[in-house]
Amino acid sequence: MTAYKTFSEKDVIKYVQKLGYFKKSNNLDCAEMGDGNLNLVFRVSDTNNVSLIVKQALPYARCVGESWPLTLDRARIEAEVLLEHAKISTEHTVNVLHYDPELATIVMEDLKAFEIMRAELVAGKGFPHVGKQLGSHLAKTLFYTSDFYLSAKDKKAQVARFINPDLCQITEDLFFTDPYRENERNNIFPTSEKLSLELRTDDNLLAEVAELKAKFLNNTQALLHGDIHSGSLFVDNTTMKVIDAEFGFYGPMGFDVGSPIGNYLLNYCGSAAKWDGVQKEGHLNMLKDITRDTWNVFAKEITQLMEGHTQDLALQNPTYQARFLRSVFLDTIGYAGCELIRRTIGLAHVSDLESIDDTNARAVAEANAIALGKTLINKRHSFVSIEDVLLEAEAIIGG
Amino acid sequence: MTAYKTFSEKDVIKYVQKLGYFKKSNNLDCAEMGDGNLNLVFRVSDTNNVSLIVKQALPYARCVGESWPLTLDRARIEAEVLLEHAKISTEHTVNVLHYDPELATIVMEDLKAFEIMRAELVAGKGFPHVGKQLGSHLAKTLFYTSDFYLSAKDKKAQVARFINPDLCQITEDLFFTDPYRENERNNIFPTSEKLSLELRTDDNLLAEVAELKAKFLNNTQALLHGDIHSGSLFVDNTTMKVIDAEFGFYGPMGFDVGSPIGNYLLNYCGSAAKWDGVQKEGHLNMLKDITRDTWNVFAKEITQLMEGHTQDLALQNPTYQARFLRSVFLDTIGYAGCELIRRTIGLAHVSDLESIDDTNARAVAEANAIALGKTLINKRHSFVSIEDVLLEAEAIIGG
């Protein structure tokens, strides 16, 4: 048993040496490179450029400081969610090599040949393969951790194992509660002030968001990643890998499918406001393709899995399965809408909007993100397919 | 720490003496009186007729034998659910005096002045006060254990504490799965054979039952009793008390509201088939009143609680609360329908139907229970109020 202490770069070198990852340990280099909000992230590499990542949870939220304590148990959750998902979708989950509960530390592969998708999208790059791959990853990770596949007893044990109150509360507050009322944590660009006030009196919107929050609070459908956005997707030109699963818990499938779609659409809002001509058209088309592919491949593959691999006798009914998929679709669009709103006026912003230097362009992008978010949440019950989402995006934003 | 052993009547006397419940211990009497399916139940009394109940869980299902092992942890669940519900609804929850985890034993008040409601209903007695009291009890126990009232963190801890895989599996199998397919556990009266076969090919019914099962499996709305039927209600002429909470877990509110309504309606089917004239009319009217009161008082009181005592800011929206109540109504009617069907053709029958000696009358009663169950499940989405349930009962059964 090792007592917890915050790692320095030297500590990390000793730690990986002790674990035996590097045979020739005389020339290890280590740098802290975390740009996230909650943790320390170190890269250790030797002179042959063989490298590893060591991620350590801090007992507080890094972005706020020691006044916001956070459980170290999130390192366990992150490691165990990634290991569960890697069993099901090895190719698209970062490889966890070692987890140490006392030190709240995870050793994992270094995805140095990959880039973070959000930064690349903001720079105008396209990743047309990501939609299909993520759709497939979501179908598998969500199906195989659900009541369709697991015995009720095993699934209940998994629900208990992944109860994650501290991290879920961040989402419960920042995603569903703060953006719809006065709260000092909100971060509202001056031009969006009026629109944010309008949200607070849109009764149907508030009722729909309450319903989406209630589902997040009490619908243990599957083991979610809990925070799949373009900042937790590592991509290269042919594949993608999911990282950062510390928000994992048993929740509604649509949350994991809707979060990345919301983020593609945030980039759509930003890109449409800052670019023109062929560049704009190509990029928006790429975003439409990955949005379409994420949902359509998810829907197709989970339908096949439900048809062929459902273990629960009662849940084998195809009519129920079709109705279930419809409910996941409605949740997906609703959570995507919430993501558009909370990333525009809540605490945690995204570079897709914040990197727009021109104030007028940013104002347009933010207004569009809020309008599209509202529309997705309020009108989703009339949507038939993912094309309806894209039509609304085109109608509000253009492209 | 005391190792588990199955109590004899002598053991029970020594046990309560050691606990100090009886001052003059020289003349204690003890009798095993369990008529349930799962446990030993002892009454200990002294010469002054002061008495207590000692309930001990067996490591297997009593009704089947040692071939069906069951966790002793259900004694913990039962004691802790009753203590949680007693904090909220003291008057209508049996008083737990002591709980011993090693011996899987609960010492509780002896409700000897009360009768089990089912036996009294079968004998033709009426308990018009039960509907209002149970409706109020349900509103309070379900609201105060839900996301409306508890912090998300406290509620998640309660969900984990009350995960109850063994007992939930009994319900998952016997309530939602077995009655709709070939299974040796089913117990089908010959005249109901054909009707039971028809259930297996009613695709909409199977889809609706799948949806109700999925909600039971993954919707942690509130701390349910999990088995509220007329056999777990103790009644006298002015009040009622709920006992037997070993099936407790976090599940959908409508399950706890629908189970007793299903049981009132089972008695309605039985009573209509075996009685005539004024006796029949009076009894069926009493059953309609308690059905109406159970739902209406539940709905009124939980609406007031949601309006006045919801702590979660997002869930304070009245439009959401009205939609939530509608969803609980649909679940309630669906679960009541499932109860009608599974108590007629599943493993665990009820005396409301089985005590009918005349084969033709029993055949009619069972056919009506199955038809009403199907109707409630399939048509509930078009129901506006509890009166629609009573109209269907009248249309199918008469009265």
PDB file of C-alpha atoms in Angstrom, chain B residues 52-227:
ATOM      1  CA  LEU B  52     -43.551  -9.775  19.285  1.00  0.00           C
ATOM      2  CA  ILE B  53     -42.839 -11.170  15.838  1.00  0.00           C
ATOM      3  CA  VAL B  54     -39.445 -12.649  14.996  1.00  0.00           C
ATOM      4  CA  LYS B  55     -38.928 -13.153  11.247  1.00  0.00           C
ATOM      5  CA  GLN B  56     -35.928 -15.102  10.017  1.00  0.00           C
ATOM      6  CA  ALA B  57     -34.825 -15.419   6.408  1.00  0.00           C
ATOM      7  CA  LEU B  58     -33.879 -18.926   5.278  1.00  0.00           C
ATOM      8  CA  PRO B  59     -30.969 -19.386   2.887  1.00  0.00           C
ATOM      9  CA  TYR B  60     -33.386 -20.773   0.317  1.00  0.00           C
ATOM     10  CA  ALA B  61     -36.959 -20.180  -0.856  1.00  0.00           C
ATOM     11  CA  ARG B  62     -39.195 -21.959   1.663  1.00  0.00           C
ATOM     12  CA  CYS B  63     -41.874 -22.751  -0.926  1.00  0.00           C
ATOM     13  CA  VAL B  64     -39.426 -24.576  -3.206  1.00  0.00           C
ATOM     14  CA  GLY B  65     -36.727 -25.879  -0.872  1.00  0.00           C
ATOM     15  CA  GLU B  66     -32.957 -25.861  -0.700  1.00  0.00           C
ATOM     16  CA  SER B  67     -32.670 -26.237  -4.460  1.00  0.00           C
ATOM     17  CA  TRP B  68     -33.593 -22.529  -4.786  1.00  0.00           C
ATOM     18  CA  PRO B  69     -30.937 -20.664  -2.764  1.00  0.00           C
ATOM     19  CA  LEU B  70     -31.735 -17.092  -1.780  1.00  0.00           C
ATOM     20  CA  THR B  71     -29.449 -14.549  -0.173  1.00  0.00           C
ATOM     21  CA  LEU B  72     -29.864 -13.854   3.557  1.00  0.00           C
ATOM     22  CA  ASP B  73     -29.132 -10.217   2.672  1.00  0.00           C
ATOM     23  CA  ARG B  74     -32.849  -9.892   1.995  1.00  0.00           C
ATOM     24  CA  ALA B  75     -33.393  -9.605   5.765  1.00  0.00           C
ATOM     25  CA  ARG B  76     -31.162  -6.519   5.713  1.00  0.00           C
ATOM     26  CA  ILE B  77     -33.049  -5.122   2.739  1.00  0.00           C
ATOM     27  CA  GLU B  78     -36.402  -5.751   4.419  1.00  0.00           C
ATOM     28  CA  ALA B  79     -35.372  -4.172   7.729  1.00  0.00           C
ATOM     29  CA  GLU B  80     -33.737  -1.168   6.077  1.00  0.00           C
ATOM     30  CA  VAL B  81     -36.580  -0.497   3.620  1.00  0.00           C
ATOM     31  CA  LEU B  82     -39.118  -0.680   6.459  1.00  0.00           C
ATOM     32  CA  LEU B  83     -37.003   1.654   8.607  1.00  0.00           C
ATOM     33  CA  GLU B  84     -36.619   4.129   5.707  1.00  0.00           C
ATOM     34  CA  HIS B  85     -40.342   4.043   4.937  1.00  0.00           C
ATOM     35  CA  ALA B  86     -41.247   4.276   8.649  1.00  0.00           C
ATOM     36  CA  LYS B  87     -39.260   7.518   8.902  1.00  0.00           C
ATOM     37  CA  ILE B  88     -41.514   8.926   6.175  1.00  0.00           C
ATOM     38  CA  SER B  89     -44.832   7.172   6.852  1.00  0.00           C
ATOM     39  CA  THR B  90     -44.668   5.942  10.454  1.00  0.00           C
ATOM     40  CA  GLU B  91     -48.377   5.290  10.858  1.00  0.00           C
ATOM     41  CA  HIS B  92     -48.602   2.897   7.918  1.00  0.00           C
ATOM     42  CA  THR B  93     -45.350   0.945   8.213  1.00  0.00           C
ATOM     43  CA  VAL B  94     -44.838  -2.010  10.550  1.00  0.00           C
ATOM     44  CA  ASN B  95     -42.492  -1.051  13.390  1.00  0.00           C
ATOM     45  CA  VAL B  96     -39.085  -2.788  13.199  1.00  0.00           C
ATOM     46  CA  LEU B  97     -37.551  -3.069  16.690  1.00  0.00           C
ATOM     47  CA  HIS B  98     -34.314  -4.891  15.974  1.00  0.00           C
ATOM     48  CA  TYR B  99     -32.372  -6.297  13.055  1.00  0.00           C
ATOM     49  CA  ASP B 100     -29.554  -8.850  13.264  1.00  0.00           C
ATOM     50  CA  PRO B 101     -27.541  -9.249  10.060  1.00  0.00           C
ATOM     51  CA  GLU B 102     -25.729 -12.449  11.113  1.00  0.00           C
ATOM     52  CA  LEU B 103     -28.893 -14.296  12.028  1.00  0.00           C
ATOM     53  CA  ALA B 104     -30.866 -12.643   9.190  1.00  0.00           C
ATOM     54  CA  THR B 105     -33.505 -11.901  11.783  1.00  0.00           C
ATOM     55  CA  ILE B 106     -35.928  -9.022  12.282  1.00  0.00           C
ATOM     56  CA  VAL B 107     -37.823  -8.404  15.518  1.00  0.00           C
ATOM     57  CA  MET B 108     -40.964  -6.357  14.911  1.00  0.00           C
ATOM     58  CA  GLU B 109     -44.257  -5.372  16.441  1.00  0.00           C
ATOM     59  CA  ASP B 110     -46.991  -7.993  16.426  1.00  0.00           C
ATOM     60  CA  LEU B 111     -49.950  -6.697  14.428  1.00  0.00           C
ATOM     61  CA  LYS B 112     -52.258  -9.232  16.081  1.00  0.00           C
ATOM     62  CA  ALA B 113     -55.206  -6.836  16.130  1.00  0.00           C
ATOM     63  CA  PHE B 114     -54.922  -6.641  12.319  1.00  0.00           C
ATOM     64  CA  GLU B 115     -55.863  -9.051   9.561  1.00  0.00           C
ATOM     65  CA  ILE B 116     -54.252  -9.716   6.206  1.00  0.00           C
ATOM     66  CA  MET B 117     -56.287  -7.748   3.681  1.00  0.00           C
ATOM     67  CA  ARG B 118     -56.399 -10.445   1.013  1.00  0.00           C
ATOM     68  CA  ALA B 119     -58.073 -13.044   3.214  1.00  0.00           C
ATOM     69  CA  GLU B 120     -60.626 -10.483   4.394  1.00  0.00           C
ATOM     70  CA  LEU B 121     -61.423  -9.344   0.849  1.00  0.00           C
ATOM     71  CA  VAL B 122     -61.879 -12.976  -0.197  1.00  0.00           C
ATOM     72  CA  ALA B 123     -64.283 -13.375   2.731  1.00  0.00           C
ATOM     73  CA  GLY B 124     -66.267 -10.406   1.434  1.00  0.00           C
ATOM     74  CA  LYS B 125     -65.228  -7.760   3.930  1.00  0.00           C
ATOM     75  CA  GLY B 126     -64.690  -4.149   2.900  1.00  0.00           C
ATOM     76  CA  PHE B 127     -61.946  -1.687   3.809  1.00  0.00           C
ATOM     77  CA  PRO B 128     -62.997   1.596   2.264  1.00  0.00           C
ATOM     78  CA  HIS B 129     -60.301   3.541   4.169  1.00  0.00           C
ATOM     79  CA  VAL B 130     -57.396   1.583   2.651  1.00  0.00           C
ATOM     80  CA  GLY B 131     -57.358   3.352  -0.708  1.00  0.00           C
ATOM     81  CA  LYS B 132     -56.830   6.844   0.674  1.00  0.00           C
ATOM     82  CA  GLN B 133     -54.301   5.697   3.276  1.00  0.00           C
ATOM     83  CA  LEU B 134     -52.269   3.630   0.823  1.00  0.00           C
ATOM     84  CA  GLY B 135     -52.353   6.440  -1.769  1.00  0.00           C
ATOM     85  CA  SER B 136     -50.937   8.819   0.819  1.00  0.00           C
ATOM     86  CA  HIS B 137     -48.345   6.296   2.038  1.00  0.00           C
ATOM     87  CA  LEU B 138     -47.170   5.713  -1.538  1.00  0.00           C
ATOM     88  CA  ALA B 139     -46.949   9.421  -2.353  1.00  0.00           C
ATOM     89  CA  LYS B 140     -44.756  10.067   0.672  1.00  0.00           C
ATOM     90  CA  THR B 141     -42.491   7.017   0.576  1.00  0.00           C
ATOM     91  CA  LEU B 142     -41.875   7.385  -3.158  1.00  0.00           C
ATOM     92  CA  PHE B 143     -41.411  11.163  -3.248  1.00  0.00           C
ATOM     93  CA  TYR B 144     -39.026  11.450  -0.309  1.00  0.00           C
ATOM     94  CA  THR B 145     -36.737   8.694  -1.649  1.00  0.00           C
ATOM     95  CA  SER B 146     -36.595  10.119  -5.199  1.00  0.00           C
ATOM     96  CA  ASP B 147     -34.457  12.606  -7.134  1.00  0.00           C
ATOM     97  CA  PHE B 148     -37.104  15.232  -6.457  1.00  0.00           C
ATOM     98  CA  TYR B 149     -36.139  15.329  -2.794  1.00  0.00           C
ATOM     99  CA  LEU B 150     -32.765  13.670  -2.175  1.00  0.00           C
ATOM    100  CA  SER B 151     -29.487  15.170  -3.345  1.00  0.00           C
ATOM    101  CA  ALA B 152     -28.124  13.269  -6.338  1.00  0.00           C
ATOM    102  CA  LYS B 153     -25.236  12.052  -4.179  1.00  0.00           C
ATOM    103  CA  ASP B 154     -27.420  10.740  -1.348  1.00  0.00           C
ATOM    104  CA  LYS B 155     -29.803   9.136  -3.805  1.00  0.00           C
ATOM    105  CA  LYS B 156     -26.979   7.315  -5.609  1.00  0.00           C
ATOM    106  CA  ALA B 157     -25.770   5.965  -2.246  1.00  0.00           C
ATOM    107  CA  GLN B 158     -29.301   4.720  -1.536  1.00  0.00           C
ATOM    108  CA  VAL B 159     -29.520   3.073  -4.969  1.00  0.00           C
ATOM    109  CA  ALA B 160     -26.309   1.150  -4.225  1.00  0.00           C
ATOM    110  CA  ARG B 161     -27.462   0.230  -0.699  1.00  0.00           C
ATOM    111  CA  PHE B 162     -30.719  -1.254  -1.981  1.00  0.00           C
ATOM    112  CA  ILE B 163     -29.469  -3.193  -4.993  1.00  0.00           C
ATOM    113  CA  ASN B 164     -31.350  -6.470  -4.530  1.00  0.00           C
ATOM    114  CA  PRO B 165     -30.508  -8.908  -7.343  1.00  0.00           C
ATOM    115  CA  ASP B 166     -31.892 -12.160  -5.905  1.00  0.00           C
ATOM    116  CA  LEU B 167     -35.334 -10.879  -5.031  1.00  0.00           C
ATOM    117  CA  CYS B 168     -35.618  -8.657  -8.111  1.00  0.00           C
ATOM    118  CA  GLN B 169     -34.858 -11.679 -10.251  1.00  0.00           C
ATOM    119  CA  ILE B 170     -37.921 -13.447  -8.873  1.00  0.00           C
ATOM    120  CA  THR B 171     -40.055 -10.533 -10.077  1.00  0.00           C
ATOM    121  CA  GLU B 172     -38.169 -10.184 -13.357  1.00  0.00           C
ATOM    122  CA  ASP B 173     -38.856 -13.848 -14.142  1.00  0.00           C
ATOM    123  CA  LEU B 174     -42.290 -14.476 -12.630  1.00  0.00           C
ATOM    124  CA  PHE B 175     -43.904 -11.114 -13.431  1.00  0.00           C
ATOM    125  CA  PHE B 176     -42.517 -10.193 -16.845  1.00  0.00           C
ATOM    126  CA  THR B 177     -41.062 -13.264 -18.512  1.00  0.00           C
ATOM    127  CA  ASP B 178     -42.614 -16.637 -17.651  1.00  0.00           C
ATOM    128  CA  PRO B 179     -46.338 -15.836 -18.186  1.00  0.00           C
ATOM    129  CA  TYR B 180     -45.718 -14.892 -21.817  1.00  0.00           C
ATOM    130  CA  ARG B 181     -43.921 -18.051 -22.903  1.00  0.00           C
ATOM    131  CA  GLU B 182     -43.692 -21.791 -22.285  1.00  0.00           C
ATOM    132  CA  ASN B 183     -42.150 -22.336 -18.844  1.00  0.00           C
ATOM    133  CA  GLU B 184     -42.538 -25.180 -16.377  1.00  0.00           C
ATOM    134  CA  ARG B 185     -42.938 -22.688 -13.531  1.00  0.00           C
ATOM    135  CA  ASN B 186     -46.249 -21.478 -14.960  1.00  0.00           C
ATOM    136  CA  ASN B 187     -49.359 -22.825 -13.233  1.00  0.00           C
ATOM    137  CA  ILE B 188     -52.239 -22.728 -15.686  1.00  0.00           C
ATOM    138  CA  PHE B 189     -55.780 -23.810 -14.800  1.00  0.00           C
ATOM    139  CA  PRO B 190     -57.009 -25.993 -17.695  1.00  0.00           C
ATOM    140  CA  THR B 191     -59.726 -23.562 -18.771  1.00  0.00           C
ATOM    141  CA  SER B 192     -57.129 -20.770 -19.114  1.00  0.00           C
ATOM    142  CA  GLU B 193     -54.754 -22.767 -21.307  1.00  0.00           C
ATOM    143  CA  LYS B 194     -56.042 -21.355 -24.590  1.00  0.00           C
ATOM    144  CA  LEU B 195     -55.999 -17.746 -23.352  1.00  0.00           C
ATOM    145  CA  SER B 196     -52.465 -18.122 -22.090  1.00  0.00           C
ATOM    146  CA  LEU B 197     -51.356 -19.354 -25.521  1.00  0.00           C
ATOM    147  CA  GLU B 198     -52.925 -16.283 -27.131  1.00  0.00           C
ATOM    148  CA  LEU B 199     -50.795 -13.995 -24.952  1.00  0.00           C
ATOM    149  CA  ARG B 200     -47.656 -15.455 -26.482  1.00  0.00           C
ATOM    150  CA  THR B 201     -48.525 -14.229 -29.975  1.00  0.00           C
ATOM    151  CA  ASP B 202     -49.907 -10.770 -29.101  1.00  0.00           C
ATOM    152  CA  ASP B 203     -46.992  -8.747 -30.429  1.00  0.00           C
ATOM    153  CA  ASN B 204     -48.077  -5.396 -29.032  1.00  0.00           C
ATOM    154  CA  LEU B 205     -48.624  -6.969 -25.615  1.00  0.00           C
ATOM    155  CA  LEU B 206     -45.164  -8.547 -25.687  1.00  0.00           C
ATOM    156  CA  ALA B 207     -43.611  -5.213 -26.689  1.00  0.00           C
ATOM    157  CA  GLU B 208     -45.435  -3.356 -23.896  1.00  0.00           C
ATOM    158  CA  VAL B 209     -44.454  -5.974 -21.302  1.00  0.00           C
ATOM    159  CA  ALA B 210     -40.843  -5.723 -22.510  1.00  0.00           C
ATOM    160  CA  GLU B 211     -40.978  -1.973 -21.982  1.00  0.00           C
ATOM    161  CA  LEU B 212     -42.433  -2.394 -18.491  1.00  0.00           C
ATOM    162  CA  LYS B 213     -39.725  -4.949 -17.689  1.00  0.00           C
ATOM    163  CA  ALA B 214     -36.983  -2.662 -19.019  1.00  0.00           C
ATOM    164  CA  LYS B 215     -38.263   0.114 -16.745  1.00  0.00           C
ATOM    165  CA  PHE B 216     -38.263  -2.297 -13.807  1.00  0.00           C
ATOM    166  CA  LEU B 217     -34.670  -3.240 -14.657  1.00  0.00           C
ATOM    167  CA  ASN B 218     -33.220   0.206 -15.160  1.00  0.00           C
ATOM    168  CA  ASN B 219     -35.333   3.028 -13.826  1.00  0.00           C
ATOM    169  CA  THR B 220     -34.191   3.950 -10.318  1.00  0.00           C
ATOM    170  CA  GLN B 221     -36.915   6.480  -9.540  1.00  0.00           C
ATOM    171  CA  ALA B 222     -37.598   5.749  -5.870  1.00  0.00           C
ATOM    172  CA  LEU B 223     -37.133   3.241  -3.040  1.00  0.00           C
ATOM    173  CA  LEU B 224     -39.931   0.778  -3.713  1.00  0.00           C
ATOM    174  CA  HIS B 225     -41.455  -1.689  -1.305  1.00  0.00           C
ATOM    175  CA  GLY B 226     -41.408  -3.953  -4.353  1.00  0.00           C
ATOM    176  CA  ASP B 227     -44.224  -6.300  -3.349  1.00  0.00           C
TER     177      ASP B 227
END
